[in-house]
PDB file of C-alpha atoms and ligand atoms in Angstrom:
ATOM      1  CA  MET A   1    -110.929  -5.483 -57.095  1.00 95.00           C
ATOM      2  CA  ILE A   2    -112.194  -3.640 -60.158  1.00 97.00           C
ATOM      3  CA  VAL A   3    -113.959  -5.132 -63.175  1.00 98.00           C
ATOM      4  CA  ALA A   4    -112.401  -3.735 -66.346  1.00 98.00           C
ATOM      5  CA  TYR A   5    -113.249  -4.336 -70.007  1.00 98.00           C
ATOM      6  CA  ILE A   6    -110.593  -4.467 -72.701  1.00 98.00           C
ATOM      7  CA  GLY A   7    -111.309  -4.135 -76.434  1.00 98.00           C
ATOM      8  CA  LEU A   8    -109.016  -6.165 -78.691  1.00 98.00           C
ATOM      9  CA  GLY A   9    -108.480  -5.540 -82.399  1.00 97.00           C
ATOM     10  CA  SER A  10    -106.111  -6.722 -85.133  1.00 97.00           C
ATOM     11  CA  ASN A  11    -105.992  -6.640 -88.922  1.00 96.00           C
ATOM     12  CA  LEU A  12    -102.457  -7.770 -89.774  1.00 94.00           C
ATOM     13  CA  ASP A  13    -100.415 -11.008 -89.785  1.00 91.00           C
ATOM     14  CA  GLN A  14    -103.029 -13.625 -88.832  1.00 95.00           C
ATOM     15  CA  PRO A  15    -105.300 -11.301 -86.846  1.00 96.00           C
ATOM     16  CA  GLU A  16    -107.292 -14.133 -85.236  1.00 97.00           C
ATOM     17  CA  LYS A  17    -104.069 -15.472 -83.741  1.00 97.00           C
ATOM     18  CA  HIS A  18    -103.024 -12.085 -82.352  1.00 97.00           C
ATOM     19  CA  VAL A  19    -106.404 -11.679 -80.679  1.00 98.00           C
ATOM     20  CA  LEU A  20    -106.537 -15.221 -79.274  1.00 97.00           C
ATOM     21  CA  ASP A  21    -102.952 -15.030 -77.987  1.00 97.00           C
ATOM     22  CA  ALA A  22    -103.640 -11.647 -76.390  1.00 97.00           C
ATOM     23  CA  MET A  23    -106.686 -13.077 -74.596  1.00 97.00           C
ATOM     24  CA  ALA A  24    -104.449 -15.667 -72.958  1.00 96.00           C
ATOM     25  CA  GLU A  25    -101.756 -13.090 -72.181  1.00 97.00           C
ATOM     26  CA  LEU A  26    -104.234 -10.762 -70.483  1.00 97.00           C
ATOM     27  CA  GLU A  27    -104.934 -13.458 -67.924  1.00 92.00           C
ATOM     28  CA  LEU A  28    -101.230 -13.673 -67.110  1.00 94.00           C
ATOM     29  CA  LEU A  29    -100.871  -9.980 -66.304  1.00 96.00           C
ATOM     30  CA  PRO A  30     -99.933  -9.272 -62.674  1.00 94.00           C
ATOM     31  CA  ASP A  31    -102.923  -8.885 -60.343  1.00 93.00           C
ATOM     32  CA  CYS A  32    -105.410  -9.676 -63.100  1.00 92.00           C
ATOM     33  CA  CYS A  33    -107.703 -12.559 -63.729  1.00 92.00           C
ATOM     34  CA  LYS A  34    -109.620 -12.987 -66.942  1.00 85.00           C
ATOM     35  CA  VAL A  35    -113.236 -13.596 -66.175  1.00 89.00           C
ATOM     36  CA  LYS A  36    -115.057 -13.623 -69.512  1.00 97.00           C
ATOM     37  CA  ILE A  37    -114.117 -13.519 -73.166  1.00 97.00           C
ATOM     38  CA  SER A  38    -116.367 -12.752 -76.109  1.00 98.00           C
ATOM     39  CA  SER A  39    -116.428 -14.494 -79.461  1.00 98.00           C
ATOM     40  CA  LEU A  40    -114.260 -13.080 -82.231  1.00 98.00           C
ATOM     41  CA  TYR A  41    -115.972 -10.730 -84.707  1.00 98.00           C
ATOM     42  CA  ARG A  42    -114.999  -9.533 -88.166  1.00 98.00           C
ATOM     43  CA  SER A  43    -115.805  -6.053 -89.515  1.00 97.00           C
ATOM     44  CA  ALA A  44    -114.801  -3.694 -92.283  1.00 97.00           C
ATOM     45  CA  PRO A  45    -112.301  -1.065 -91.140  1.00 96.00           C
ATOM     46  CA  ILE A  46    -113.496   2.281 -89.976  1.00 94.00           C
ATOM     47  CA  GLY A  47    -111.025   4.911 -91.055  1.00 91.00           C
ATOM     48  CA  PRO A  48    -108.947   4.359 -94.201  1.00 93.00           C
ATOM     49  CA  GLN A  49    -110.604   1.662 -96.341  1.00 94.00           C
ATOM     50  CA  ASP A  50    -107.420   0.407 -98.045  1.00 93.00           C
ATOM     51  CA  GLN A  51    -106.629  -1.992 -95.200  1.00 94.00           C
ATOM     52  CA  PRO A  52    -107.791  -5.521 -94.295  1.00 96.00           C
ATOM     53  CA  ASP A  53    -110.927  -6.272 -92.261  1.00 97.00           C
ATOM     54  CA  PHE A  54    -110.485  -6.266 -88.488  1.00 98.00           C
ATOM     55  CA  ILE A  55    -110.931  -9.046 -85.977  1.00 98.00           C
ATOM     56  CA  ASN A  56    -112.298  -7.708 -82.683  1.00 98.00           C
ATOM     57  CA  ALA A  57    -113.231  -9.117 -79.288  1.00 98.00           C
ATOM     58  CA  VAL A  58    -113.746  -7.968 -75.700  1.00 98.00           C
ATOM     59  CA  VAL A  59    -112.306  -9.407 -72.468  1.00 98.00           C
ATOM     60  CA  GLN A  60    -113.614  -8.796 -68.962  1.00 98.00           C
ATOM     61  CA  LEU A  61    -110.838  -8.711 -66.343  1.00 98.00           C
ATOM     62  CA  GLU A  62    -110.885  -8.486 -62.581  1.00 97.00           C
ATOM     63  CA  THR A  63    -107.872  -6.498 -61.540  1.00 97.00           C
ATOM     64  CA  GLU A  64    -106.107  -4.934 -58.584  1.00 97.00           C
ATOM     65  CA  LEU A  65    -104.029  -2.756 -60.929  1.00 97.00           C
ATOM     66  CA  SER A  66    -104.711   0.958 -61.139  1.00 98.00           C
ATOM     67  CA  ALA A  67    -106.134   2.152 -64.454  1.00 98.00           C
ATOM     68  CA  GLN A  68    -102.789   3.741 -65.297  1.00 98.00           C
ATOM     69  CA  SER A  69    -100.821   0.538 -64.542  1.00 98.00           C
ATOM     70  CA  LEU A  70    -103.306  -1.521 -66.516  1.00 98.00           C
ATOM     71  CA  LEU A  71    -102.904   0.848 -69.474  1.00 98.00           C
ATOM     72  CA  GLU A  72     -99.110   0.449 -69.285  1.00 97.00           C
ATOM     73  CA  GLN A  73     -99.458  -3.339 -69.242  1.00 97.00           C
ATOM     74  CA  LEU A  74    -101.737  -3.185 -72.292  1.00 97.00           C
ATOM     75  CA  GLN A  75     -99.232  -1.014 -74.149  1.00 96.00           C
ATOM     76  CA  GLN A  76     -96.451  -3.485 -73.342  1.00 96.00           C
ATOM     77  CA  LEU A  77     -98.539  -6.318 -74.771  1.00 96.00           C
ATOM     78  CA  GLU A  78     -99.174  -4.275 -77.940  1.00 95.00           C
ATOM     79  CA  GLN A  79     -95.410  -3.796 -78.274  1.00 94.00           C
ATOM     80  CA  LYS A  80     -94.814  -7.503 -77.816  1.00 94.00           C
ATOM     81  CA  HIS A  81     -97.126  -8.121 -80.766  1.00 95.00           C
ATOM     82  CA  GLY A  82     -95.016  -5.835 -82.920  1.00 90.00           C
ATOM     83  CA  ARG A  83     -97.357  -2.857 -82.856  1.00 76.00           C
ATOM     84  CA  VAL A  84     -95.914   0.116 -84.716  1.00 75.00           C
ATOM     85  CA  ARG A  85     -97.766   3.396 -84.775  1.00 70.00           C
ATOM     86  CA  THR A  86     -97.398   4.784 -88.273  1.00 73.00           C
ATOM     87  CA  GLN A  87    -100.518   5.824 -90.177  1.00 80.00           C
ATOM     88  CA  HIS A  88    -103.311   7.422 -88.136  1.00 84.00           C
ATOM     89  CA  TRP A  89    -106.184   4.901 -88.015  1.00 86.00           C
ATOM     90  CA  GLY A  90    -104.026   2.565 -90.084  1.00 86.00           C
ATOM     91  CA  PRO A  91    -103.616  -1.232 -89.895  1.00 91.00           C
ATOM     92  CA  ARG A  92    -102.257  -2.828 -86.727  1.00 91.00           C
ATOM     93  CA  THR A  93    -101.114  -6.175 -85.375  1.00 94.00           C
ATOM     94  CA  LEU A  94    -102.772  -5.597 -81.996  1.00 96.00           C
ATOM     95  CA  ASP A  95    -104.788  -2.828 -80.445  1.00 96.00           C
ATOM     96  CA  LEU A  96    -105.778  -3.109 -76.774  1.00 97.00           C
ATOM     97  CA  ASP A  97    -108.179  -0.434 -75.564  1.00 97.00           C
ATOM     98  CA  LEU A  98    -109.145   0.069 -71.946  1.00 98.00           C
ATOM     99  CA  LEU A  99    -112.884   0.499 -72.530  1.00 98.00           C
ATOM    100  CA  LEU A 100    -114.191   0.557 -68.960  1.00 98.00           C
ATOM    101  CA  TYR A 101    -112.624   0.526 -65.512  1.00 98.00           C
ATOM    102  CA  GLY A 102    -115.375  -0.218 -62.997  1.00 98.00           C
ATOM    103  CA  ASN A 103    -117.771   2.700 -62.962  1.00 98.00           C
ATOM    104  CA  MET A 104    -114.977   5.218 -63.082  1.00 98.00           C
ATOM    105  CA  ILE A 105    -114.797   8.259 -65.325  1.00 98.00           C
ATOM    106  CA  ILE A 106    -111.151   9.019 -66.065  1.00 98.00           C
ATOM    107  CA  LYS A 107    -109.713  11.822 -68.111  1.00 98.00           C
ATOM    108  CA  THR A 108    -105.959  12.286 -68.077  1.00 97.00           C
ATOM    109  CA  GLU A 109    -103.495  13.149 -70.801  1.00 96.00           C
ATOM    110  CA  LYS A 110    -102.992   9.445 -71.589  1.00 94.00           C
ATOM    111  CA  LEU A 111    -106.305   7.870 -70.787  1.00 97.00           C
ATOM    112  CA  THR A 112    -110.007   8.563 -71.294  1.00 98.00           C
ATOM    113  CA  VAL A 113    -112.463   6.070 -69.777  1.00 98.00           C
ATOM    114  CA  PRO A 114    -115.132   5.182 -70.851  1.00 98.00           C
ATOM    115  CA  HIS A 115    -113.349   4.888 -74.189  1.00 98.00           C
ATOM    116  CA  PRO A 116    -114.390   7.979 -76.169  1.00 95.00           C
ATOM    117  CA  HIS A 117    -115.461   6.165 -79.357  1.00 95.00           C
ATOM    118  CA  MET A 118    -117.036   3.037 -77.934  1.00 97.00           C
ATOM    119  CA  ALA A 119    -120.667   4.159 -78.375  1.00 97.00           C
ATOM    120  CA  GLU A 120    -120.188   4.559 -82.162  1.00 96.00           C
ATOM    121  CA  ARG A 121    -118.492   1.218 -82.740  1.00 98.00           C
ATOM    122  CA  SER A 122    -120.591  -1.898 -83.237  1.00 98.00           C
ATOM    123  CA  PHE A 123    -117.385  -3.981 -83.143  1.00 98.00           C
ATOM    124  CA  VAL A 124    -116.977  -2.896 -79.489  1.00 98.00           C
ATOM    125  CA  LEU A 125    -120.645  -2.877 -78.405  1.00 98.00           C
ATOM    126  CA  CYS A 126    -121.550  -6.257 -79.914  1.00 98.00           C
ATOM    127  CA  PRO A 127    -118.843  -8.364 -78.165  1.00 98.00           C
ATOM    128  CA  LEU A 128    -119.397  -6.368 -74.972  1.00 98.00           C
ATOM    129  CA  LEU A 129    -123.120  -7.117 -75.085  1.00 98.00           C
ATOM    130  CA  GLU A 130    -122.317 -10.813 -75.527  1.00 98.00           C
ATOM    131  CA  ILE A 131    -120.416 -10.973 -72.200  1.00 98.00           C
ATOM    132  CA  ALA A 132    -122.160  -8.219 -70.202  1.00 98.00           C
ATOM    133  CA  PRO A 133    -125.743  -7.840 -71.461  1.00 98.00           C
ATOM    134  CA  GLU A 134    -126.899  -5.892 -68.392  1.00 98.00           C
ATOM    135  CA  LEU A 135    -124.041  -3.396 -68.371  1.00 98.00           C
ATOM    136  CA  VAL A 136    -124.763   0.264 -67.682  1.00 98.00           C
ATOM    137  CA  ILE A 137    -121.938   2.531 -68.798  1.00 98.00           C
ATOM    138  CA  PRO A 138    -121.039   5.713 -66.933  1.00 97.00           C
ATOM    139  CA  LYS A 139    -122.198   8.785 -68.862  1.00 95.00           C
ATOM    140  CA  LEU A 140    -123.504   6.641 -71.761  1.00 97.00           C
ATOM    141  CA  GLY A 141    -126.284   4.554 -70.205  1.00 97.00           C
ATOM    142  CA  ARG A 142    -127.506   1.036 -70.887  1.00 98.00           C
ATOM    143  CA  LEU A 143    -125.311  -0.949 -73.247  1.00 98.00           C
ATOM    144  CA  SER A 144    -128.328  -2.654 -74.856  1.00 98.00           C
ATOM    145  CA  GLU A 145    -129.809   0.751 -75.734  1.00 98.00           C
ATOM    146  CA  LEU A 146    -126.511   2.027 -77.123  1.00 98.00           C
ATOM    147  CA  TYR A 147    -126.333  -1.040 -79.335  1.00 97.00           C
ATOM    148  CA  GLN A 148    -129.839  -0.428 -80.669  1.00 97.00           C
ATOM    149  CA  ARG A 149    -128.884   3.123 -81.603  1.00 96.00           C
ATOM    150  CA  VAL A 150    -125.481   2.464 -83.203  1.00 96.00           C
ATOM    151  CA  GLN A 151    -125.326   3.382 -86.903  1.00 94.00           C
ATOM    152  CA  MET A 152    -122.534   1.041 -87.992  1.00 93.00           C
ATOM    153  CA  ASP A 153    -123.383  -2.393 -89.482  1.00 95.00           C
ATOM    154  CA  PRO A 154    -123.031  -5.206 -86.933  1.00 96.00           C
ATOM    155  CA  PRO A 155    -119.787  -7.202 -87.027  1.00 98.00           C
ATOM    156  CA  VAL A 156    -119.915 -10.840 -88.151  1.00 98.00           C
ATOM    157  CA  ARG A 157    -119.171 -13.525 -85.587  1.00 98.00           C
ATOM    158  CA  VAL A 158    -116.135 -15.592 -86.597  1.00 97.00           C
ATOM    159  CA  VAL A 159    -116.552 -19.352 -86.504  1.00 92.00           C
ATOM    160  CA  LEU A 160    -113.150 -20.814 -85.641  1.00 84.00           C
ATOM    161  CA  SER A 161    -112.282 -24.041 -87.421  1.00 77.00           C
TER     162      SER A 161
HETATM  163  N1  LIG B   1    -112.044  -0.669 -87.558  1.00 63.75           N
HETATM  164  C1  LIG B   1    -112.562  -1.834 -87.120  1.00 63.75           C
HETATM  165  N2  LIG B   1    -113.553  -2.418 -87.799  1.00 63.75           N
HETATM  166  N3  LIG B   1    -112.108  -2.444 -85.985  1.00 63.75           N
HETATM  167  C2  LIG B   1    -111.105  -1.883 -85.249  1.00 63.75           C
HETATM  168  O1  LIG B   1    -110.689  -2.440 -84.216  1.00 63.75           O
HETATM  169  C3  LIG B   1    -110.556  -0.661 -85.679  1.00 63.75           C
HETATM  170  N4  LIG B   1    -109.569  -0.065 -84.971  1.00 63.75           N
HETATM  171  C4  LIG B   1    -109.035   1.090 -85.344  1.00 63.75           C
HETATM  172  C5  LIG B   1    -109.495   1.826 -86.593  1.00 63.75           C
HETATM  173  C6  LIG B   1    -108.324   1.981 -87.513  1.00 63.75           C
HETATM  174  C7  LIG B   1    -110.025   3.165 -86.148  1.00 63.75           C
HETATM  175  N5  LIG B   1    -110.540   1.104 -87.291  1.00 63.75           N
HETATM  176  C8  LIG B   1    -111.051  -0.076 -86.853  1.00 63.75           C
HETATM  177  O2  LIG B   1    -108.103   1.629 -84.602  1.00 63.75           O
END
């Protein structure tokens, strides 16, 4: 059993709903159980600015799937949410990033873990810190220290009505 962390993001077509639905769907993946979910957070887009704000969250999963199989499952869920890859760093209905897979360092053509941009992104570090405050990330170090160093403004926690 491996503990994996998934970053969720959406900025199209009721983004809160895409993220909340995906949280539930992650638990239903084969050989996975969802252990912890973060709050939802809102932040301005990084990349092109002419797109809506993003809603982001992080889910901790316990899984028996290999990293590659988990990645394929995440890509299928993105498809189900109507994800189309058009503009680079453009808007999206659902983005599911495999952030961490146990303590493993993975570098293949399709997958780099730890996620290569996570240390620069407050919208990843902040929800991750909420559910795993003591986490130490391979190659990157203590999550709490990464969060203190990040340059980007913190995301705003979404209060669901
Ligand atoms: N910007 C924010 N704030 N949140 C994201 O999830 C996000 N995802 C992306 C790009 C377009 C890089 N910008 C983002 O893929």
